Coordinates of C-alpha atoms and ligand atoms in Angstrom, one line a residue:
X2 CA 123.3 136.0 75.5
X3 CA 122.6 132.8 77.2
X4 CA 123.9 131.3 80.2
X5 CA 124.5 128.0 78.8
X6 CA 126.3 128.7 75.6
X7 CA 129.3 131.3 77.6
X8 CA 131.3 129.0 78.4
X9 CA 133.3 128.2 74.8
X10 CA 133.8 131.3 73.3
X11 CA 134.0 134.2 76.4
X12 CA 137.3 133.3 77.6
X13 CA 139.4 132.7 74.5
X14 CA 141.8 134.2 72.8
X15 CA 140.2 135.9 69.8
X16 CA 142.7 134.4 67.0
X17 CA 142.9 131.4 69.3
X18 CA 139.2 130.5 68.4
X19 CA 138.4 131.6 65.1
X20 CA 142.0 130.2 63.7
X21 CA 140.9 126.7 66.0
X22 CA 137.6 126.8 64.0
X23 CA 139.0 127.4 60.9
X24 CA 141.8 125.3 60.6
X25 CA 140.9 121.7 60.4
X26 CA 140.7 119.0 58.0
X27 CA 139.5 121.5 55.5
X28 CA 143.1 122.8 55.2
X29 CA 144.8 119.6 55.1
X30 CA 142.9 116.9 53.9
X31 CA 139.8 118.6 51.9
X32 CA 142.0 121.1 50.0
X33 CA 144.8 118.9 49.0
X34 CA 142.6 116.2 47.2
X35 CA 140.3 119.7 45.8
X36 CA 143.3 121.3 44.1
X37 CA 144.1 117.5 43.1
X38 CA 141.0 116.8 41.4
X39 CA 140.3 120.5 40.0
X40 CA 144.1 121.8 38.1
X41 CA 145.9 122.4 40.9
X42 CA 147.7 126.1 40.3
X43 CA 144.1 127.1 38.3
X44 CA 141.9 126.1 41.5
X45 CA 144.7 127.6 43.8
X46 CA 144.2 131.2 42.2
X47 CA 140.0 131.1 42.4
X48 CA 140.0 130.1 46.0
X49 CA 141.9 133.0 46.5
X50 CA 140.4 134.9 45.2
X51 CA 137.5 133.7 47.0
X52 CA 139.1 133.9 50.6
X53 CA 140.7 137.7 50.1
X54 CA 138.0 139.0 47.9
X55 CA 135.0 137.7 48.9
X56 CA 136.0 135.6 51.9
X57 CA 137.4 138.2 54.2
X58 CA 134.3 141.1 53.4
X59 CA 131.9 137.8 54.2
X60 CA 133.9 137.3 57.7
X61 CA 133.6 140.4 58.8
X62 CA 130.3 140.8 57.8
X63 CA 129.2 137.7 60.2
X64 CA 131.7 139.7 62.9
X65 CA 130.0 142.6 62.6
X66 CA 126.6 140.7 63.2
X67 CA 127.6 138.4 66.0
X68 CA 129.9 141.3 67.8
X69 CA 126.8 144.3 67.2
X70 CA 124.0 141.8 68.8
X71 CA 126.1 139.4 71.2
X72 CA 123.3 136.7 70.2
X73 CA 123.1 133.2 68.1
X74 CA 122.2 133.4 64.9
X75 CA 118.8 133.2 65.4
X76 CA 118.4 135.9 67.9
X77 CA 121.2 138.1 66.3
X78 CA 118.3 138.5 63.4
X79 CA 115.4 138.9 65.5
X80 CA 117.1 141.7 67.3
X81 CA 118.6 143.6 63.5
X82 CA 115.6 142.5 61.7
X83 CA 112.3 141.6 63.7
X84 CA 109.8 139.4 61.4
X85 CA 111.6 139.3 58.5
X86 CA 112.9 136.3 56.2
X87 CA 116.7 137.0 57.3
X88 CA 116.7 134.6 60.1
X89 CA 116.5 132.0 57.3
X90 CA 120.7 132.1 57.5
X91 CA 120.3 130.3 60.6
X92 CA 118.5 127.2 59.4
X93 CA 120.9 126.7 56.2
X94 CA 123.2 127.3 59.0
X95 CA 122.1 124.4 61.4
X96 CA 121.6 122.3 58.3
X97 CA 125.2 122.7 57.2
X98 CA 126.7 122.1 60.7
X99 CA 124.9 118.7 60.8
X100 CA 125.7 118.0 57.6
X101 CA 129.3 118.6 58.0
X102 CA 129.9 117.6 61.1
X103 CA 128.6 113.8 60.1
X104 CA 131.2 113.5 57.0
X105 CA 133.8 115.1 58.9
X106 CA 134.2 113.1 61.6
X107 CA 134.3 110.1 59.3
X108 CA 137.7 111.7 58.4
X109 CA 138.5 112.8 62.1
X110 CA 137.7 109.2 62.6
X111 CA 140.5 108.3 60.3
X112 CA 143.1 110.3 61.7
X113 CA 142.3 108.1 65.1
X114 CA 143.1 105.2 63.2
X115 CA 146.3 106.5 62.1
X116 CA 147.4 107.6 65.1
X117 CA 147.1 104.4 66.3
X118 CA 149.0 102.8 63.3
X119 CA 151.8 105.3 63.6
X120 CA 152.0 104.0 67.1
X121 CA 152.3 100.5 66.1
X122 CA 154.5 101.4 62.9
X123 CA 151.7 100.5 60.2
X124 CA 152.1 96.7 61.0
X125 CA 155.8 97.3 59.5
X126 CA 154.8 98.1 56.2
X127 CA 157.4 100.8 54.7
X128 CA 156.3 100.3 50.8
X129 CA 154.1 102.6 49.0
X130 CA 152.2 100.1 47.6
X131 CA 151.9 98.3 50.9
X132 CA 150.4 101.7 52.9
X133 CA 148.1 102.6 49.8
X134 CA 146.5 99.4 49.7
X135 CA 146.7 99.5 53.6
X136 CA 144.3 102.5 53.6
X137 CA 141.9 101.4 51.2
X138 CA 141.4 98.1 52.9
X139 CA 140.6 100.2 55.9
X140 CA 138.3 102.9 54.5
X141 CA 136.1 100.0 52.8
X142 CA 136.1 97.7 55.6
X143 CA 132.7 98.6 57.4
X144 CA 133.7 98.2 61.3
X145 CA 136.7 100.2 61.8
X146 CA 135.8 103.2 60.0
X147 CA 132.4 103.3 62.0
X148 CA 133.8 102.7 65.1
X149 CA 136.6 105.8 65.3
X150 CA 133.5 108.0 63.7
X151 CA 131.0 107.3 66.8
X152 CA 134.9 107.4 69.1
X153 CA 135.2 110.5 67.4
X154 CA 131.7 111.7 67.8
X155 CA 132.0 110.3 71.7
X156 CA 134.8 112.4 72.5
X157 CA 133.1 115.9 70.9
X158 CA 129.9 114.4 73.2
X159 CA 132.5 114.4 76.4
X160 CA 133.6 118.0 75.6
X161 CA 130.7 119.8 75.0
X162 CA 128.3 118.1 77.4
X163 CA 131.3 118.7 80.2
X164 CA 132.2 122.5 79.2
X165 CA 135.5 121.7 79.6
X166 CA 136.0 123.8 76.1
X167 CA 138.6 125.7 78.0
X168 CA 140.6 122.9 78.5
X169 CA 141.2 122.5 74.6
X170 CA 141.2 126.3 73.6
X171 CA 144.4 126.2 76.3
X172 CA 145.6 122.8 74.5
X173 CA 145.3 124.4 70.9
X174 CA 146.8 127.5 72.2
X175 CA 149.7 125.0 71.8
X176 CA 149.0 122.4 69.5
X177 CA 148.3 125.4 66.8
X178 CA 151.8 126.5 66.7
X179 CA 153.6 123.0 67.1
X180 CA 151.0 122.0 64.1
X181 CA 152.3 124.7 62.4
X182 CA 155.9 124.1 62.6
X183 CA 155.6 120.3 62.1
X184 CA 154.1 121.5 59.0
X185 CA 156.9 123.4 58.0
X186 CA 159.6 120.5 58.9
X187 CA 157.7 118.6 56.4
X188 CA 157.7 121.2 54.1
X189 CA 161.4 121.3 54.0
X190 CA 161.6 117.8 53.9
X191 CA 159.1 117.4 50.9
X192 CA 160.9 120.4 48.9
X193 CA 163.8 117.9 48.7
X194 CA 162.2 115.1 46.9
X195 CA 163.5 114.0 43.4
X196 CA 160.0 115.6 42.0
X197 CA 159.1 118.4 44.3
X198 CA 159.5 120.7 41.0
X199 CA 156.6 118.6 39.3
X200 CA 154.6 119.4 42.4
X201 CA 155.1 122.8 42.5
X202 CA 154.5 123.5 39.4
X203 CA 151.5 122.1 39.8
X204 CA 149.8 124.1 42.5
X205 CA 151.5 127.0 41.7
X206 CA 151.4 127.3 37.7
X207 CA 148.0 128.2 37.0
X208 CA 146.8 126.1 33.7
X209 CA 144.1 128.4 32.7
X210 CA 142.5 126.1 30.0
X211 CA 141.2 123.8 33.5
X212 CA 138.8 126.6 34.8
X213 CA 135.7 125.1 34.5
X214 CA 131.9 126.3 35.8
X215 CA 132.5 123.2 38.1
X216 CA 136.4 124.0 39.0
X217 CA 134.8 127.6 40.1
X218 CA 132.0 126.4 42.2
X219 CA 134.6 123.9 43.8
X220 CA 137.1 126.4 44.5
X221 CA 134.4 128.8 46.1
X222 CA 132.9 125.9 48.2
X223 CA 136.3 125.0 49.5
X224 CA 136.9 128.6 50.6
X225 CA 134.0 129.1 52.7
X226 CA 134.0 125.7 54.0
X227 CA 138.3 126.2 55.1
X228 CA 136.5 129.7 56.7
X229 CA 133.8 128.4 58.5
X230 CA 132.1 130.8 56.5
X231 CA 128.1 131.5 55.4
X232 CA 127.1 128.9 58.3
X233 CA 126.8 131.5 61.2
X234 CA 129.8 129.8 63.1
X235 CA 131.5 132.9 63.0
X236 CA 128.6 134.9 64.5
X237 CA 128.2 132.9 67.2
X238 CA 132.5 133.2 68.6
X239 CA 131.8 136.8 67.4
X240 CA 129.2 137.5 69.9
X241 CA 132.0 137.0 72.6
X242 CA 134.5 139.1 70.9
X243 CA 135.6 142.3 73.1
X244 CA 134.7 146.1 72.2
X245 CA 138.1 146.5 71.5
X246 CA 138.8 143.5 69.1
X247 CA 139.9 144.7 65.9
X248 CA 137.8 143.2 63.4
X249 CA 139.2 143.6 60.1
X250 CA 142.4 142.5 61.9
X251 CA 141.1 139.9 62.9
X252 CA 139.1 138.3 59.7
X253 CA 142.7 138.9 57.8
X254 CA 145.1 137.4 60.5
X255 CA 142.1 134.1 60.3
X256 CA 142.3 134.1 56.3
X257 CA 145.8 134.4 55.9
X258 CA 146.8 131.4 58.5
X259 CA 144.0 129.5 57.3
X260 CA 145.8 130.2 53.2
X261 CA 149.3 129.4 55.0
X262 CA 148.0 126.1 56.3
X263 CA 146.4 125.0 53.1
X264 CA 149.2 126.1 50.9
X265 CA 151.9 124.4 53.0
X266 CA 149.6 121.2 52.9
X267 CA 149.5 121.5 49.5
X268 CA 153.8 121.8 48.7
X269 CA 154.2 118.8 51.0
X270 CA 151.3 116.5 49.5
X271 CA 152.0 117.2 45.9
X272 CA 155.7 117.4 46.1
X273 CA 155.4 113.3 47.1
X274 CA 152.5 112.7 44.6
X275 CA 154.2 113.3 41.8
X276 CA 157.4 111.6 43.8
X277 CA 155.6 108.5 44.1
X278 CA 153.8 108.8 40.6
X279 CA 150.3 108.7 42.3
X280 CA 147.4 110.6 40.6
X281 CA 146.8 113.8 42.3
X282 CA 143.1 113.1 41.5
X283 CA 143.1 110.5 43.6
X284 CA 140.0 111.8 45.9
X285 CA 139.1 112.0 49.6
X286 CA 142.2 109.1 50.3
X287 CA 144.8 111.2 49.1
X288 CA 146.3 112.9 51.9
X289 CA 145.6 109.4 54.1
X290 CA 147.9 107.5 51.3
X291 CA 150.4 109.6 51.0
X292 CA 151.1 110.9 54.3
X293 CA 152.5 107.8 55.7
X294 CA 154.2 107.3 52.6
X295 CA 156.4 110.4 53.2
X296 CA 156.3 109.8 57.3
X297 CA 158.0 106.0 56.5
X298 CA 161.2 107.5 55.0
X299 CA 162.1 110.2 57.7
X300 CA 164.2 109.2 61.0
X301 CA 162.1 108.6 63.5
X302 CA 159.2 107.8 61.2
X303 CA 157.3 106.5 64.9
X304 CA 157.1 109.9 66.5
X305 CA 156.6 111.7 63.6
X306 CA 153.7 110.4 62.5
X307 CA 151.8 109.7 65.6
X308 CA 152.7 113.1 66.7
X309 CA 151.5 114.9 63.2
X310 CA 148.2 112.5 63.4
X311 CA 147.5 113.8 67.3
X312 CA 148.2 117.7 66.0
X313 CA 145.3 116.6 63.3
X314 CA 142.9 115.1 65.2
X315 CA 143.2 118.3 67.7
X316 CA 142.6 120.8 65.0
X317 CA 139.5 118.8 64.0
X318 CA 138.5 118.8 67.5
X319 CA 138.8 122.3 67.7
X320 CA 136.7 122.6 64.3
X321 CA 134.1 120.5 65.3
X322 CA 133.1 122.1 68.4
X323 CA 132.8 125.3 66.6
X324 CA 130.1 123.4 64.2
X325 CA 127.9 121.7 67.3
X326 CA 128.0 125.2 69.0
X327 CA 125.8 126.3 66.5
X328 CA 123.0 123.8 67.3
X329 CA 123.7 123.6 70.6
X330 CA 123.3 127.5 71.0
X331 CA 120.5 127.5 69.2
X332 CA 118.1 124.4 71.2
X333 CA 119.3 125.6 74.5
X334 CA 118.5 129.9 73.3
X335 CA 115.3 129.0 71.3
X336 CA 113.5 126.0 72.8
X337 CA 115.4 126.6 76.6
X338 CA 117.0 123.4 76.2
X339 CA 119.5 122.0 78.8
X340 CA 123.1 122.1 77.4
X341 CA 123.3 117.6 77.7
X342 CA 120.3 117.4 76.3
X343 CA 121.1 119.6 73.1
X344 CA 124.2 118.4 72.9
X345 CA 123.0 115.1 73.1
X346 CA 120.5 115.6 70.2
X347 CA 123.2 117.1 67.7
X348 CA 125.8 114.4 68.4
X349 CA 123.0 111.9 68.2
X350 CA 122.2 113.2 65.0
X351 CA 125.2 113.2 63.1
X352 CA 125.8 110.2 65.1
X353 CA 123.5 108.7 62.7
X354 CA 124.1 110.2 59.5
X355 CA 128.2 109.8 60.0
X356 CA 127.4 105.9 60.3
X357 CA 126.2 106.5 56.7
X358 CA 128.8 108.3 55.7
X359 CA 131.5 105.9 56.9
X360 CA 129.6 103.1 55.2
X361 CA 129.9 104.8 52.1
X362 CA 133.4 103.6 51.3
X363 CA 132.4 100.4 51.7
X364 CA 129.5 98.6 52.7
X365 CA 127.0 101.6 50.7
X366 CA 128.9 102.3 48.1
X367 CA 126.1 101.6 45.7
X368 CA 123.3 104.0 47.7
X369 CA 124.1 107.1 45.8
X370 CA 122.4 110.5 45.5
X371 CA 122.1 112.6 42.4
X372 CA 125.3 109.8 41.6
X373 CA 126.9 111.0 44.8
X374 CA 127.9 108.5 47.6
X375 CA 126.4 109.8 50.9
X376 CA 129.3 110.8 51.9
X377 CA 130.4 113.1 49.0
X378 CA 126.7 114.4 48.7
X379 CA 126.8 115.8 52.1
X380 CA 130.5 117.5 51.2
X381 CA 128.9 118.4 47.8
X382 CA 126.0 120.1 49.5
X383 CA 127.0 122.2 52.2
X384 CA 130.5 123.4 50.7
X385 CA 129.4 124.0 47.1
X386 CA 125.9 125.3 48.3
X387 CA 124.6 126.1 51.8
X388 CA 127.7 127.9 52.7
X389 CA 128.0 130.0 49.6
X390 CA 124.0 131.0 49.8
X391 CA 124.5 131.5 53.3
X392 CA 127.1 133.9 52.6
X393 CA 125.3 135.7 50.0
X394 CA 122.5 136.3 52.7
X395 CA 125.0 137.7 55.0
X396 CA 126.6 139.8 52.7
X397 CA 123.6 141.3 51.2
X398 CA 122.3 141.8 55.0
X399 CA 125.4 143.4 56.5
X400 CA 126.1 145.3 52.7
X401 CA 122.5 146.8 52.2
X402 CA 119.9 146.3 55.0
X403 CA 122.0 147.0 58.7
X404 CA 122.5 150.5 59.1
X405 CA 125.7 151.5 57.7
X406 CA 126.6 153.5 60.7
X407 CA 126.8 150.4 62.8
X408 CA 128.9 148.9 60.1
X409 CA 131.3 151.6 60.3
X410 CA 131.4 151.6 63.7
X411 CA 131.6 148.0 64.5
X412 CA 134.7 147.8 61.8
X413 CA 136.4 151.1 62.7
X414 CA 135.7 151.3 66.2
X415 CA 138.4 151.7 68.4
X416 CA 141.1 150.5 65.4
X417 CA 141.6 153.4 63.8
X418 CA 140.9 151.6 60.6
X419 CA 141.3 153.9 57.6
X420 CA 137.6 154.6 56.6
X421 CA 138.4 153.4 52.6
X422 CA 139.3 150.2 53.7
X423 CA 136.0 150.4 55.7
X424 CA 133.8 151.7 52.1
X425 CA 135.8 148.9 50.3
X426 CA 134.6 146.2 52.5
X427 CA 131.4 147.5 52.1
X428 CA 131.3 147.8 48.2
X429 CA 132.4 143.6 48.9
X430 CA 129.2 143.1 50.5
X431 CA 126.8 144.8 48.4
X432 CA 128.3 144.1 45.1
X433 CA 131.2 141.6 44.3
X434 CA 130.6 139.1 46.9
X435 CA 126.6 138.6 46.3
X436 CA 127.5 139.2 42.6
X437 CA 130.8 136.3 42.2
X438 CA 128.5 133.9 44.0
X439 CA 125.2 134.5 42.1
X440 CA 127.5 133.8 38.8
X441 CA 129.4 131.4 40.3
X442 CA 125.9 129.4 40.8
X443 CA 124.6 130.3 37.3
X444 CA 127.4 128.5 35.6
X445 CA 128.8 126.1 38.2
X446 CA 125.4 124.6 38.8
X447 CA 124.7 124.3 35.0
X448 CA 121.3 127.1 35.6
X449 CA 122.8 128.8 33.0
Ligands
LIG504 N1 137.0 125.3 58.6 C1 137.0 124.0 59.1 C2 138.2 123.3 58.4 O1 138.8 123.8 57.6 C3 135.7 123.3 58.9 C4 134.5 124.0 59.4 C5 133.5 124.2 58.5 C6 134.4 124.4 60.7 C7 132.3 124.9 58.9 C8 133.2 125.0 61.2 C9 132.2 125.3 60.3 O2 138.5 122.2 58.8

């Protein structure tokens, strides 16, 4: 384990820092406009599937890995597999991280500008119309949106290059919960809109005749990507986990708050689409258009928002880091890189490739790949496919090639973890999960 990369992971709370990597953006804004676009109560029921069935085995898979070797993902595969192809996971993995961290702090980047509009009270704009139109004057405009991305980008820079990590582990310690119960204020207050039924029904009635190849490959992208799964993210927090960390415990505490966070996004955004009469298909803006929409008609609309758009920026803070600590572990472990330097070159990087992304509303619109702005390829890419093969390797590492007593030991040890729940998370990793994905491909990529 290297010197550099301690200073993150060793001294946090083990649900502190796996639930801070996981919950993000990727609960609130990325699974709201998913379910939106994909059937809403259909896509609900594959990605859970995906997070309990194949999800959780997948977690503790990487856990097992990252605990076993205490090492990056490059060097945890040296050490369990010297000279073979397996270390491969860790450059879909770096791939991924930059990938997603360049669209993803376009949207961090938007939550900046919000909090700053909630402070100033959107200009005084309290009509639906008026804050739709609002945002998506702002997303297309080209300076604003660029600027909070390289702000954002700037502030992960300050953290990471600083080490002052602790600092926002201790600040999410709190900001968690409070996010958390904001969440469920608005929950309440969303149940009692004239069309919360509508909305209910549908995120939670499951129209079967919606399940598409492509519904199924969305729904399995948006479960690893809400898990931090398949990119070796979880590996690396892993490797600072204590002998005495309960594992299994741990992957299902992550999974279910991560689900809780998701679903409660869901109730509140849905319950106010269909109050509004907006079009739950409405993409990426979504959650940007009708947030403020619901915010304008509480009492103290002010505090509420700038407080919930604080709490969101935070999570994706906490999210972030997880992603650059993959690069950064690796430059500074592989190429004996100085922590500034690698951290320098990762923000630098998606530095550049997030100005793209922000564009992408706007003034590069037209520049599409495979018909995909940049910004939605990059999403496309490493949710729908880098994560899930990344996952698949994992799996089909931990499930057939590791030595199944240091499975058994890393997943019972010291947790007196009933060994069928053990074999069942097993038969997960050698046959459902590599199997659910491999078809999930087939189909949802139109191979087959
Ligand atoms: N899981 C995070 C979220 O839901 C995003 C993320 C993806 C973080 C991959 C780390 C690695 O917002």
């Amino acid at each position: 384990m290297s010197e550099n990369r301690v200073q993150f992971a060793t001294r946090l709370g083990v649900i502190a820092t796996t639930v801070g990597s996981a919950v993000g953006l990727g609960n609130i804004w990325r699974f709201p406009f998913e379910a939106g676009a994909h059937g809403g109560g259909a896509f609900l029921i594959i990605d859970l599937f995906f997070i309990f069935i194949v999800g959780i085995p997948v977690v503790c898979a990487e856990f097992v890995i990252g605990r076993h070797t205490g090492s990056n993902v490059r060097g945890a595969f040296r050490r369990l597999a010297p000279g073979k192809a397996w270390g491969v996971v860790g450059y879909i993995g770096l791939l991924a991280s930059v990938l997603i961290l360049s669209f993803y702090s376009v949207v961090a980047g938007w939550t900046l500008e919000y909090i700053y509009r909630s402070v100033v009270g959107f200009g005084g704009v309290e009509s639906v119309e008026g804050l739709h139109s609002q945002f998506d004057a702002f997303a297309t405009s080209d300076w604003r949106p660029l600027m909070w991305t390289l702000v954002f980008l700037g502030l992960n820079y300050f953290i990471l290059s600083r080490g002052v990590q602790k600092g926002i582990e201790r600040m999410s310690n709190i900001m968690m919960p409070l996010l958390f119960v904001i969440l469920i204020v608005f929950c309440v207050n969303s149940l009692m809109m004239p069309a919360a039924a509508e909305g209910l029904e549908f995120l939670f009635k499951p129209d079967f005749s919606k399940v598409t190849p492509t519904v199924m490959l969305s729904a399995m992208g948006q479960a690893f990507f809400s898990l931090s799964l398949g990119l070796g993210c979880l590996i690396t927090y892993s490797s600072y986990f204590k002998r005495d960390t309960h594992l299994v415990r741990t992957a299902g505490v992550m999974a279910s708050l991560d689900t809780l966070v998701a679903v409660l996004a869901g109730i509140i955004i849905f319950s106010a689409v269909f109050t509004f009469g907006m079009e739950p298909a409405a993409g990426p803006k979504l959650v940007f258009e009708i947030l403020p929409s619901i915010f304008s008609r509480m009492p103290g609309a002010v505090i509420w928002s700038t407080l919930f758009f604080v709490l969101l920026m935070l999570a994706s803070l906490s999210s972030t880091i997880s992603m650059s600590e993959i690069s950064i572990a690796y430059l500074t472990d592989e190429f004996g890189m100085g922590r500034r330097k690698a951290t320098i070159l990762n923000i630098g990087v998606a530095m550049l490739l997030g100005s793209l992304c922000a564009l992408s509303f706007g003034a590069l619109s037209d520049w599409t790949i495979c018909g995909m702005t940049v910004f939605n390829f990059f999403d496309y890419v490493s949710s729908n496919i880098l994560l899930p093969i990344g996952g698949m390797v994992i799996s089909i590492f931990v499930g057939w090639v590791l030595k199944r007593g240091i499975v058994n030991e890393e997943l019972g040890a010291g947790s007196g973890i009933s060994r069928v729940i053990v074999s069942l998370i097993v038969v997960c990793l050698r046959y459902v999960a590599p199997l659910c994905i491999a078809l999930v491909f087939l189909f949802g990529l139109g191979i087959f």
